[in-house]
Amino acid sequence: MVERGLDKLSVEISSACDLSAWISTTLYDVTINATTRNRVVAACFAVALDHFDAVLALLGRNPKIYSSAFALMRLVVESYIRGMWLMHCATDEQVENFSEGTFQLPRRIEVMIGAIEKTCDFDGQLSISHSSAWSHLCDYTHTGTLQVQRWNKPDAIEPNYSDDEVIEVILFTKTYALLTAVSFAEVVINNSELTNEFLAKAKEIGVKH
């Protein structure tokens, strides 16, 4: 008999995989105005979606590769935030220099988030997400206490992640994948119909934009 917790986890992974496939299919072979800004932003967004796919691939394995999936949460967020900052906040010169490797983005992600929220209508949601989750994301990425604790059992050194924690990772990265898809359609492709399609999907699963 399959435990209820495992059933729930299996459903969440399957649902996230379906979402990822739908986003990929919807964005496949779209045409963009290939300015330098659009190119670097599109690449950032594509990387965010790639990391989301990687999270699902790692958690879909048997056995699951938990630690790497948890570590990728921060990278999903960073790729999305960098793309948003380059689109909405960077000057043309900064974008050109970044594309050539001669400009470094702000080191502190909260600086980029603050600039994005001054420009875009996020109602403080990015700041709220950052303040509540960032320290944990960094801990998992940099092998901090949270990551190490989940590799310890009383009688062994092996993965000890709960199903609820894994589901949180799936829901968290799914949220940022949808935010990425919405922004991709809205600011890179500049397609209102596609934007509304992604917004409807975001609303359906409770993601605010």
JSON list of C-alpha atoms in Angstrom, two decimals:
[
{"chain": "A", "resi": 1, "resn": "MET", "atom": "CA", "xyz": [0.00, 0.00, 0.00]},
{"chain": "A", "resi": 2, "resn": "VAL", "atom": "CA", "xyz": [1.40, 3.41, -1.03]},
{"chain": "A", "resi": 3, "resn": "GLU", "atom": "CA", "xyz": [1.53, 5.97, 1.74]},
{"chain": "A", "resi": 4, "resn": "ARG", "atom": "CA", "xyz": [-0.61, 9.07, 1.35]},
{"chain": "A", "resi": 5, "resn": "GLY", "atom": "CA", "xyz": [2.44, 11.37, 1.61]},
{"chain": "A", "resi": 6, "resn": "LEU", "atom": "CA", "xyz": [4.14, 9.62, -1.28]},
{"chain": "A", "resi": 7, "resn": "ASP", "atom": "CA", "xyz": [0.96, 9.88, -3.33]},
{"chain": "A", "resi": 8, "resn": "LYS", "atom": "CA", "xyz": [0.87, 13.62, -2.78]},
{"chain": "A", "resi": 9, "resn": "LEU", "atom": "CA", "xyz": [4.52, 14.03, -3.71]},
{"chain": "A", "resi": 10, "resn": "SER", "atom": "CA", "xyz": [4.08, 11.97, -6.86]},
{"chain": "A", "resi": 11, "resn": "VAL", "atom": "CA", "xyz": [1.10, 14.11, -7.88]},
{"chain": "A", "resi": 12, "resn": "GLU", "atom": "CA", "xyz": [3.05, 17.34, -7.31]},
{"chain": "A", "resi": 13, "resn": "ILE", "atom": "CA", "xyz": [6.01, 16.14, -9.37]},
{"chain": "A", "resi": 14, "resn": "SER", "atom": "CA", "xyz": [3.73, 15.02, -12.20]},
{"chain": "A", "resi": 15, "resn": "SER", "atom": "CA", "xyz": [1.84, 18.33, -12.15]},
{"chain": "A", "resi": 16, "resn": "ALA", "atom": "CA", "xyz": [5.07, 20.35, -12.23]},
{"chain": "A", "resi": 17, "resn": "CYS", "atom": "CA", "xyz": [6.43, 18.24, -15.10]},
{"chain": "A", "resi": 18, "resn": "ASP", "atom": "CA", "xyz": [3.22, 18.87, -17.06]},
{"chain": "A", "resi": 19, "resn": "LEU", "atom": "CA", "xyz": [3.58, 22.61, -16.42]},
{"chain": "A", "resi": 20, "resn": "SER", "atom": "CA", "xyz": [7.22, 22.59, -17.51]},
{"chain": "A", "resi": 21, "resn": "ALA", "atom": "CA", "xyz": [6.35, 20.74, -20.73]},
{"chain": "A", "resi": 22, "resn": "TRP", "atom": "CA", "xyz": [3.51, 23.18, -21.45]},
{"chain": "A", "resi": 23, "resn": "ILE", "atom": "CA", "xyz": [5.76, 26.22, -20.92]},
{"chain": "A", "resi": 24, "resn": "SER", "atom": "CA", "xyz": [8.46, 24.74, -23.15]},
{"chain": "A", "resi": 25, "resn": "THR", "atom": "CA", "xyz": [5.99, 23.85, -25.89]},
{"chain": "A", "resi": 26, "resn": "THR", "atom": "CA", "xyz": [4.33, 27.27, -25.74]},
{"chain": "A", "resi": 27, "resn": "LEU", "atom": "CA", "xyz": [7.63, 29.16, -25.94]},
{"chain": "A", "resi": 28, "resn": "TYR", "atom": "CA", "xyz": [9.24, 26.84, -28.48]},
{"chain": "A", "resi": 29, "resn": "ASP", "atom": "CA", "xyz": [10.40, 28.59, -31.63]},
{"chain": "A", "resi": 30, "resn": "VAL", "atom": "CA", "xyz": [8.89, 31.98, -30.75]},
{"chain": "A", "resi": 31, "resn": "THR", "atom": "CA", "xyz": [10.28, 35.02, -32.57]},
{"chain": "A", "resi": 32, "resn": "ILE", "atom": "CA", "xyz": [11.83, 37.93, -30.71]},
{"chain": "A", "resi": 33, "resn": "ASN", "atom": "CA", "xyz": [13.24, 41.29, -31.73]},
{"chain": "A", "resi": 34, "resn": "ALA", "atom": "CA", "xyz": [16.90, 40.35, -31.38]},
{"chain": "A", "resi": 35, "resn": "THR", "atom": "CA", "xyz": [18.24, 43.44, -29.62]},
{"chain": "A", "resi": 36, "resn": "THR", "atom": "CA", "xyz": [21.15, 42.96, -27.24]},
{"chain": "A", "resi": 37, "resn": "ARG", "atom": "CA", "xyz": [18.82, 43.59, -24.30]},
{"chain": "A", "resi": 38, "resn": "ASN", "atom": "CA", "xyz": [16.29, 41.02, -25.49]},
{"chain": "A", "resi": 39, "resn": "ARG", "atom": "CA", "xyz": [19.04, 38.48, -26.12]},
{"chain": "A", "resi": 40, "resn": "VAL", "atom": "CA", "xyz": [20.60, 38.68, -22.65]},
{"chain": "A", "resi": 41, "resn": "VAL", "atom": "CA", "xyz": [17.22, 38.80, -20.91]},
{"chain": "A", "resi": 42, "resn": "ALA", "atom": "CA", "xyz": [15.90, 35.86, -22.92]},
{"chain": "A", "resi": 43, "resn": "ALA", "atom": "CA", "xyz": [19.02, 33.90, -22.01]},
{"chain": "A", "resi": 44, "resn": "CYS", "atom": "CA", "xyz": [18.54, 34.64, -18.29]},
{"chain": "A", "resi": 45, "resn": "PHE", "atom": "CA", "xyz": [14.91, 33.52, -18.46]},
{"chain": "A", "resi": 46, "resn": "ALA", "atom": "CA", "xyz": [15.83, 30.39, -20.44]},
{"chain": "A", "resi": 47, "resn": "VAL", "atom": "CA", "xyz": [18.41, 29.49, -17.78]},
{"chain": "A", "resi": 48, "resn": "ALA", "atom": "CA", "xyz": [15.78, 29.92, -15.03]},
{"chain": "A", "resi": 49, "resn": "LEU", "atom": "CA", "xyz": [13.45, 27.53, -16.85]},
{"chain": "A", "resi": 50, "resn": "ASP", "atom": "CA", "xyz": [16.34, 25.12, -17.46]},
{"chain": "A", "resi": 51, "resn": "HIS", "atom": "CA", "xyz": [17.10, 25.05, -13.73]},
{"chain": "A", "resi": 52, "resn": "PHE", "atom": "CA", "xyz": [13.41, 24.36, -13.03]},
{"chain": "A", "resi": 53, "resn": "ASP", "atom": "CA", "xyz": [13.56, 21.40, -15.41]},
{"chain": "A", "resi": 54, "resn": "ALA", "atom": "CA", "xyz": [16.71, 20.20, -13.67]},
{"chain": "A", "resi": 55, "resn": "VAL", "atom": "CA", "xyz": [14.98, 20.32, -10.26]},
{"chain": "A", "resi": 56, "resn": "LEU", "atom": "CA", "xyz": [12.19, 18.12, -11.60]},
{"chain": "A", "resi": 57, "resn": "ALA", "atom": "CA", "xyz": [14.62, 15.74, -13.30]},
{"chain": "A", "resi": 58, "resn": "LEU", "atom": "CA", "xyz": [16.59, 15.31, -10.07]},
{"chain": "A", "resi": 59, "resn": "LEU", "atom": "CA", "xyz": [13.45, 14.74, -8.01]},
{"chain": "A", "resi": 60, "resn": "GLY", "atom": "CA", "xyz": [12.03, 12.37, -10.63]},
{"chain": "A", "resi": 61, "resn": "ARG", "atom": "CA", "xyz": [15.02, 10.08, -10.34]},
{"chain": "A", "resi": 62, "resn": "ASN", "atom": "CA", "xyz": [14.95, 6.84, -8.36]},
{"chain": "A", "resi": 63, "resn": "PRO", "atom": "CA", "xyz": [16.64, 7.36, -6.01]},
{"chain": "A", "resi": 64, "resn": "LYS", "atom": "CA", "xyz": [16.01, 11.09, -5.92]},
{"chain": "A", "resi": 65, "resn": "ILE", "atom": "CA", "xyz": [18.99, 13.47, -5.94]},
{"chain": "A", "resi": 66, "resn": "TYR", "atom": "CA", "xyz": [17.69, 15.75, -3.21]},
{"chain": "A", "resi": 67, "resn": "SER", "atom": "CA", "xyz": [20.66, 17.93, -2.30]},
{"chain": "A", "resi": 68, "resn": "SER", "atom": "CA", "xyz": [21.27, 19.19, -5.85]},
{"chain": "A", "resi": 69, "resn": "ALA", "atom": "CA", "xyz": [17.55, 19.84, -6.40]},
{"chain": "A", "resi": 70, "resn": "PHE", "atom": "CA", "xyz": [17.39, 21.89, -3.19]},
{"chain": "A", "resi": 71, "resn": "ALA", "atom": "CA", "xyz": [20.59, 23.76, -4.15]},
{"chain": "A", "resi": 72, "resn": "LEU", "atom": "CA", "xyz": [19.08, 24.80, -7.50]},
{"chain": "A", "resi": 73, "resn": "MET", "atom": "CA", "xyz": [16.26, 26.79, -5.88]},
{"chain": "A", "resi": 74, "resn": "ARG", "atom": "CA", "xyz": [18.51, 29.81, -5.43]},
{"chain": "A", "resi": 75, "resn": "LEU", "atom": "CA", "xyz": [19.70, 29.61, -9.05]},
{"chain": "A", "resi": 76, "resn": "VAL", "atom": "CA", "xyz": [16.14, 29.62, -10.38]},
{"chain": "A", "resi": 77, "resn": "VAL", "atom": "CA", "xyz": [15.46, 32.82, -8.44]},
{"chain": "A", "resi": 78, "resn": "GLU", "atom": "CA", "xyz": [18.75, 34.48, -9.39]},
{"chain": "A", "resi": 79, "resn": "SER", "atom": "CA", "xyz": [18.33, 33.80, -13.10]},
{"chain": "A", "resi": 80, "resn": "TYR", "atom": "CA", "xyz": [14.84, 35.30, -13.06]},
{"chain": "A", "resi": 81, "resn": "ILE", "atom": "CA", "xyz": [15.85, 38.38, -11.01]},
{"chain": "A", "resi": 82, "resn": "ARG", "atom": "CA", "xyz": [18.90, 39.04, -13.18]},
{"chain": "A", "resi": 83, "resn": "GLY", "atom": "CA", "xyz": [16.76, 38.88, -16.31]},
{"chain": "A", "resi": 84, "resn": "MET", "atom": "CA", "xyz": [14.22, 41.27, -14.83]},
{"chain": "A", "resi": 85, "resn": "TRP", "atom": "CA", "xyz": [16.92, 43.74, -13.71]},
{"chain": "A", "resi": 86, "resn": "LEU", "atom": "CA", "xyz": [18.61, 43.68, -17.13]},
{"chain": "A", "resi": 87, "resn": "MET", "atom": "CA", "xyz": [15.27, 44.30, -18.86]},
{"chain": "A", "resi": 88, "resn": "HIS", "atom": "CA", "xyz": [13.80, 46.98, -16.63]},
{"chain": "A", "resi": 89, "resn": "CYS", "atom": "CA", "xyz": [16.65, 48.63, -14.71]},
{"chain": "A", "resi": 90, "resn": "ALA", "atom": "CA", "xyz": [19.94, 48.43, -16.61]},
{"chain": "A", "resi": 91, "resn": "THR", "atom": "CA", "xyz": [21.04, 51.21, -18.95]},
{"chain": "A", "resi": 92, "resn": "ASP", "atom": "CA", "xyz": [21.78, 50.43, -22.59]},
{"chain": "A", "resi": 93, "resn": "GLU", "atom": "CA", "xyz": [25.49, 50.77, -21.83]},
{"chain": "A", "resi": 94, "resn": "GLN", "atom": "CA", "xyz": [25.27, 48.38, -18.89]},
{"chain": "A", "resi": 95, "resn": "VAL", "atom": "CA", "xyz": [23.43, 45.82, -21.03]},
{"chain": "A", "resi": 96, "resn": "GLU", "atom": "CA", "xyz": [26.01, 46.07, -23.82]},
{"chain": "A", "resi": 97, "resn": "ASN", "atom": "CA", "xyz": [28.90, 45.81, -21.36]},
{"chain": "A", "resi": 98, "resn": "PHE", "atom": "CA", "xyz": [27.28, 42.88, -19.57]},
{"chain": "A", "resi": 99, "resn": "SER", "atom": "CA", "xyz": [26.88, 41.03, -22.88]},
{"chain": "A", "resi": 100, "resn": "GLU", "atom": "CA", "xyz": [30.61, 41.60, -23.52]},
{"chain": "A", "resi": 101, "resn": "GLY", "atom": "CA", "xyz": [31.65, 40.55, -20.02]},
{"chain": "A", "resi": 102, "resn": "THR", "atom": "CA", "xyz": [32.85, 43.97, -18.87]},
{"chain": "A", "resi": 103, "resn": "PHE", "atom": "CA", "xyz": [30.03, 44.80, -16.43]},
{"chain": "A", "resi": 104, "resn": "GLN", "atom": "CA", "xyz": [29.13, 42.96, -13.24]},
{"chain": "A", "resi": 105, "resn": "LEU", "atom": "CA", "xyz": [25.54, 42.98, -12.04]},
{"chain": "A", "resi": 106, "resn": "PRO", "atom": "CA", "xyz": [24.87, 44.25, -8.49]},
{"chain": "A", "resi": 107, "resn": "ARG", "atom": "CA", "xyz": [26.24, 41.69, -6.03]},
{"chain": "A", "resi": 108, "resn": "ARG", "atom": "CA", "xyz": [23.35, 41.94, -3.59]},
{"chain": "A", "resi": 109, "resn": "ILE", "atom": "CA", "xyz": [20.15, 40.50, -4.97]},
{"chain": "A", "resi": 110, "resn": "GLU", "atom": "CA", "xyz": [18.02, 42.71, -2.71]},
{"chain": "A", "resi": 111, "resn": "VAL", "atom": "CA", "xyz": [19.43, 45.74, -4.56]},
{"chain": "A", "resi": 112, "resn": "MET", "atom": "CA", "xyz": [18.16, 44.33, -7.85]},
{"chain": "A", "resi": 113, "resn": "ILE", "atom": "CA", "xyz": [14.82, 43.38, -6.31]},
{"chain": "A", "resi": 114, "resn": "GLY", "atom": "CA", "xyz": [14.35, 46.89, -4.91]},
{"chain": "A", "resi": 115, "resn": "ALA", "atom": "CA", "xyz": [15.07, 48.44, -8.30]},
{"chain": "A", "resi": 116, "resn": "ILE", "atom": "CA", "xyz": [12.71, 46.02, -10.06]},
{"chain": "A", "resi": 117, "resn": "GLU", "atom": "CA", "xyz": [9.87, 46.75, -7.63]},
{"chain": "A", "resi": 118, "resn": "LYS", "atom": "CA", "xyz": [10.30, 50.49, -8.18]},
{"chain": "A", "resi": 119, "resn": "THR", "atom": "CA", "xyz": [9.84, 49.92, -11.91]},
{"chain": "A", "resi": 120, "resn": "CYS", "atom": "CA", "xyz": [7.35, 47.04, -12.07]},
{"chain": "A", "resi": 121, "resn": "ASP", "atom": "CA", "xyz": [4.05, 46.40, -10.33]},
{"chain": "A", "resi": 122, "resn": "PHE", "atom": "CA", "xyz": [4.95, 43.57, -7.94]},
{"chain": "A", "resi": 123, "resn": "ASP", "atom": "CA", "xyz": [3.32, 45.02, -4.81]},
{"chain": "A", "resi": 124, "resn": "GLY", "atom": "CA", "xyz": [6.32, 44.01, -2.72]},
{"chain": "A", "resi": 125, "resn": "GLN", "atom": "CA", "xyz": [5.91, 40.29, -3.47]},
{"chain": "A", "resi": 126, "resn": "LEU", "atom": "CA", "xyz": [9.51, 39.81, -4.58]},
{"chain": "A", "resi": 127, "resn": "SER", "atom": "CA", "xyz": [10.81, 41.45, -1.41]},
{"chain": "A", "resi": 128, "resn": "ILE", "atom": "CA", "xyz": [8.51, 39.30, 0.73]},
{"chain": "A", "resi": 129, "resn": "SER", "atom": "CA", "xyz": [9.69, 36.13, -1.01]},
{"chain": "A", "resi": 130, "resn": "HIS", "atom": "CA", "xyz": [13.31, 37.20, -0.65]},
{"chain": "A", "resi": 131, "resn": "SER", "atom": "CA", "xyz": [13.10, 38.05, 3.03]},
{"chain": "A", "resi": 132, "resn": "SER", "atom": "CA", "xyz": [11.31, 34.83, 3.92]},
{"chain": "A", "resi": 133, "resn": "ALA", "atom": "CA", "xyz": [13.31, 32.37, 1.81]},
{"chain": "A", "resi": 134, "resn": "TRP", "atom": "CA", "xyz": [16.70, 33.73, 0.78]},
{"chain": "A", "resi": 135, "resn": "SER", "atom": "CA", "xyz": [18.76, 32.62, 3.79]},
{"chain": "A", "resi": 136, "resn": "HIS", "atom": "CA", "xyz": [17.42, 29.07, 3.41]},
{"chain": "A", "resi": 137, "resn": "LEU", "atom": "CA", "xyz": [18.14, 29.06, -0.33]},
{"chain": "A", "resi": 138, "resn": "CYS", "atom": "CA", "xyz": [21.72, 30.15, 0.29]},
{"chain": "A", "resi": 139, "resn": "ASP", "atom": "CA", "xyz": [22.12, 27.50, 2.98]},
{"chain": "A", "resi": 140, "resn": "TYR", "atom": "CA", "xyz": [21.11, 24.71, 0.61]},
{"chain": "A", "resi": 141, "resn": "THR", "atom": "CA", "xyz": [23.24, 26.05, -2.25]},
{"chain": "A", "resi": 142, "resn": "HIS", "atom": "CA", "xyz": [26.38, 26.53, -0.13]},
{"chain": "A", "resi": 143, "resn": "THR", "atom": "CA", "xyz": [26.07, 23.31, 1.92]},
{"chain": "A", "resi": 144, "resn": "GLY", "atom": "CA", "xyz": [25.11, 25.05, 5.11]},
{"chain": "A", "resi": 145, "resn": "THR", "atom": "CA", "xyz": [23.53, 23.65, 8.25]},
{"chain": "A", "resi": 146, "resn": "LEU", "atom": "CA", "xyz": [20.12, 22.93, 6.70]},
{"chain": "A", "resi": 147, "resn": "GLN", "atom": "CA", "xyz": [21.65, 20.88, 3.90]},
{"chain": "A", "resi": 148, "resn": "VAL", "atom": "CA", "xyz": [24.00, 19.01, 6.24]},
{"chain": "A", "resi": 149, "resn": "GLN", "atom": "CA", "xyz": [21.21, 18.27, 8.73]},
{"chain": "A", "resi": 150, "resn": "ARG", "atom": "CA", "xyz": [19.26, 16.55, 5.96]},
{"chain": "A", "resi": 151, "resn": "TRP", "atom": "CA", "xyz": [22.13, 14.18, 5.34]},
{"chain": "A", "resi": 152, "resn": "ASN", "atom": "CA", "xyz": [22.20, 12.88, 8.90]},
{"chain": "A", "resi": 153, "resn": "LYS", "atom": "CA", "xyz": [20.25, 10.03, 10.43]},
{"chain": "A", "resi": 154, "resn": "PRO", "atom": "CA", "xyz": [20.90, 8.53, 13.86]},
{"chain": "A", "resi": 155, "resn": "ASP", "atom": "CA", "xyz": [22.60, 5.49, 12.32]},
{"chain": "A", "resi": 156, "resn": "ALA", "atom": "CA", "xyz": [23.74, 6.67, 8.86]},
{"chain": "A", "resi": 157, "resn": "ILE", "atom": "CA", "xyz": [24.87, 9.52, 6.60]},
{"chain": "A", "resi": 158, "resn": "GLU", "atom": "CA", "xyz": [22.23, 9.48, 3.92]},
{"chain": "A", "resi": 159, "resn": "PRO", "atom": "CA", "xyz": [19.39, 11.68, 2.57]},
{"chain": "A", "resi": 160, "resn": "ASN", "atom": "CA", "xyz": [16.77, 12.51, 5.18]},
{"chain": "A", "resi": 161, "resn": "TYR", "atom": "CA", "xyz": [14.48, 15.00, 3.39]},
{"chain": "A", "resi": 162, "resn": "SER", "atom": "CA", "xyz": [10.76, 14.89, 4.17]},
{"chain": "A", "resi": 163, "resn": "ASP", "atom": "CA", "xyz": [8.11, 14.70, 1.48]},
{"chain": "A", "resi": 164, "resn": "ASP", "atom": "CA", "xyz": [6.67, 18.02, 2.67]},
{"chain": "A", "resi": 165, "resn": "GLU", "atom": "CA", "xyz": [10.06, 19.70, 2.19]},
{"chain": "A", "resi": 166, "resn": "VAL", "atom": "CA", "xyz": [10.37, 18.27, -1.31]},
{"chain": "A", "resi": 167, "resn": "ILE", "atom": "CA", "xyz": [6.87, 19.51, -2.17]},
{"chain": "A", "resi": 168, "resn": "GLU", "atom": "CA", "xyz": [7.86, 22.99, -0.95]},
{"chain": "A", "resi": 169, "resn": "VAL", "atom": "CA", "xyz": [10.79, 22.95, -3.38]},
{"chain": "A", "resi": 170, "resn": "ILE", "atom": "CA", "xyz": [8.52, 21.94, -6.24]},
{"chain": "A", "resi": 171, "resn": "LEU", "atom": "CA", "xyz": [5.93, 24.62, -5.47]},
{"chain": "A", "resi": 172, "resn": "PHE", "atom": "CA", "xyz": [8.58, 27.30, -4.95]},
{"chain": "A", "resi": 173, "resn": "THR", "atom": "CA", "xyz": [10.41, 26.66, -8.21]},
{"chain": "A", "resi": 174, "resn": "LYS", "atom": "CA", "xyz": [7.12, 26.21, -10.07]},
{"chain": "A", "resi": 175, "resn": "THR", "atom": "CA", "xyz": [6.10, 29.70, -8.95]},
{"chain": "A", "resi": 176, "resn": "TYR", "atom": "CA", "xyz": [9.29, 31.26, -10.30]},
{"chain": "A", "resi": 177, "resn": "ALA", "atom": "CA", "xyz": [9.04, 29.27, -13.52]},
{"chain": "A", "resi": 178, "resn": "LEU", "atom": "CA", "xyz": [5.62, 30.76, -14.15]},
{"chain": "A", "resi": 179, "resn": "LEU", "atom": "CA", "xyz": [6.80, 34.27, -13.25]},
{"chain": "A", "resi": 180, "resn": "THR", "atom": "CA", "xyz": [9.61, 33.75, -15.74]},
{"chain": "A", "resi": 181, "resn": "ALA", "atom": "CA", "xyz": [7.23, 32.57, -18.46]},
{"chain": "A", "resi": 182, "resn": "VAL", "atom": "CA", "xyz": [4.93, 35.57, -17.92]},
{"chain": "A", "resi": 183, "resn": "SER", "atom": "CA", "xyz": [7.83, 38.03, -18.12]},
{"chain": "A", "resi": 184, "resn": "PHE", "atom": "CA", "xyz": [9.28, 36.23, -21.14]},
{"chain": "A", "resi": 185, "resn": "ALA", "atom": "CA", "xyz": [6.03, 36.66, -23.04]},
{"chain": "A", "resi": 186, "resn": "GLU", "atom": "CA", "xyz": [5.39, 40.19, -21.79]},
{"chain": "A", "resi": 187, "resn": "VAL", "atom": "CA", "xyz": [8.75, 41.93, -22.13]},
{"chain": "A", "resi": 188, "resn": "VAL", "atom": "CA", "xyz": [10.85, 39.81, -24.50]},
{"chain": "A", "resi": 189, "resn": "ILE", "atom": "CA", "xyz": [8.32, 38.48, -26.99]},
{"chain": "A", "resi": 190, "resn": "ASN", "atom": "CA", "xyz": [5.94, 41.42, -26.41]},
{"chain": "A", "resi": 191, "resn": "ASN", "atom": "CA", "xyz": [2.92, 39.22, -27.08]},
{"chain": "A", "resi": 192, "resn": "SER", "atom": "CA", "xyz": [-0.14, 40.19, -25.05]},
{"chain": "A", "resi": 193, "resn": "GLU", "atom": "CA", "xyz": [-2.11, 37.09, -26.02]},
{"chain": "A", "resi": 194, "resn": "LEU", "atom": "CA", "xyz": [0.68, 34.80, -24.85]},
{"chain": "A", "resi": 195, "resn": "THR", "atom": "CA", "xyz": [1.17, 36.90, -21.71]},
{"chain": "A", "resi": 196, "resn": "ASN", "atom": "CA", "xyz": [-2.50, 36.54, -20.83]},
{"chain": "A", "resi": 197, "resn": "GLU", "atom": "CA", "xyz": [-2.29, 32.79, -21.39]},
{"chain": "A", "resi": 198, "resn": "PHE", "atom": "CA", "xyz": [0.56, 32.50, -18.90]},
{"chain": "A", "resi": 199, "resn": "LEU", "atom": "CA", "xyz": [-1.17, 34.87, -16.47]},
{"chain": "A", "resi": 200, "resn": "ALA", "atom": "CA", "xyz": [-4.29, 32.71, -16.57]},
{"chain": "A", "resi": 201, "resn": "LYS", "atom": "CA", "xyz": [-2.21, 29.64, -15.76]},
{"chain": "A", "resi": 202, "resn": "ALA", "atom": "CA", "xyz": [-0.48, 31.53, -12.93]},
{"chain": "A", "resi": 203, "resn": "LYS", "atom": "CA", "xyz": [-3.84, 32.58, -11.49]},
{"chain": "A", "resi": 204, "resn": "GLU", "atom": "CA", "xyz": [-5.09, 29.02, -11.79]},
{"chain": "A", "resi": 205, "resn": "ILE", "atom": "CA", "xyz": [-2.37, 27.73, -9.48]},
{"chain": "A", "resi": 206, "resn": "GLY", "atom": "CA", "xyz": [-2.31, 30.78, -7.19]},
{"chain": "A", "resi": 207, "resn": "VAL", "atom": "CA", "xyz": [0.81, 32.61, -8.38]},
{"chain": "A", "resi": 208, "resn": "LYS", "atom": "CA", "xyz": [0.66, 36.40, -8.01]},
{"chain": "A", "resi": 209, "resn": "HIS", "atom": "CA", "xyz": [2.29, 38.69, -10.61]}
]
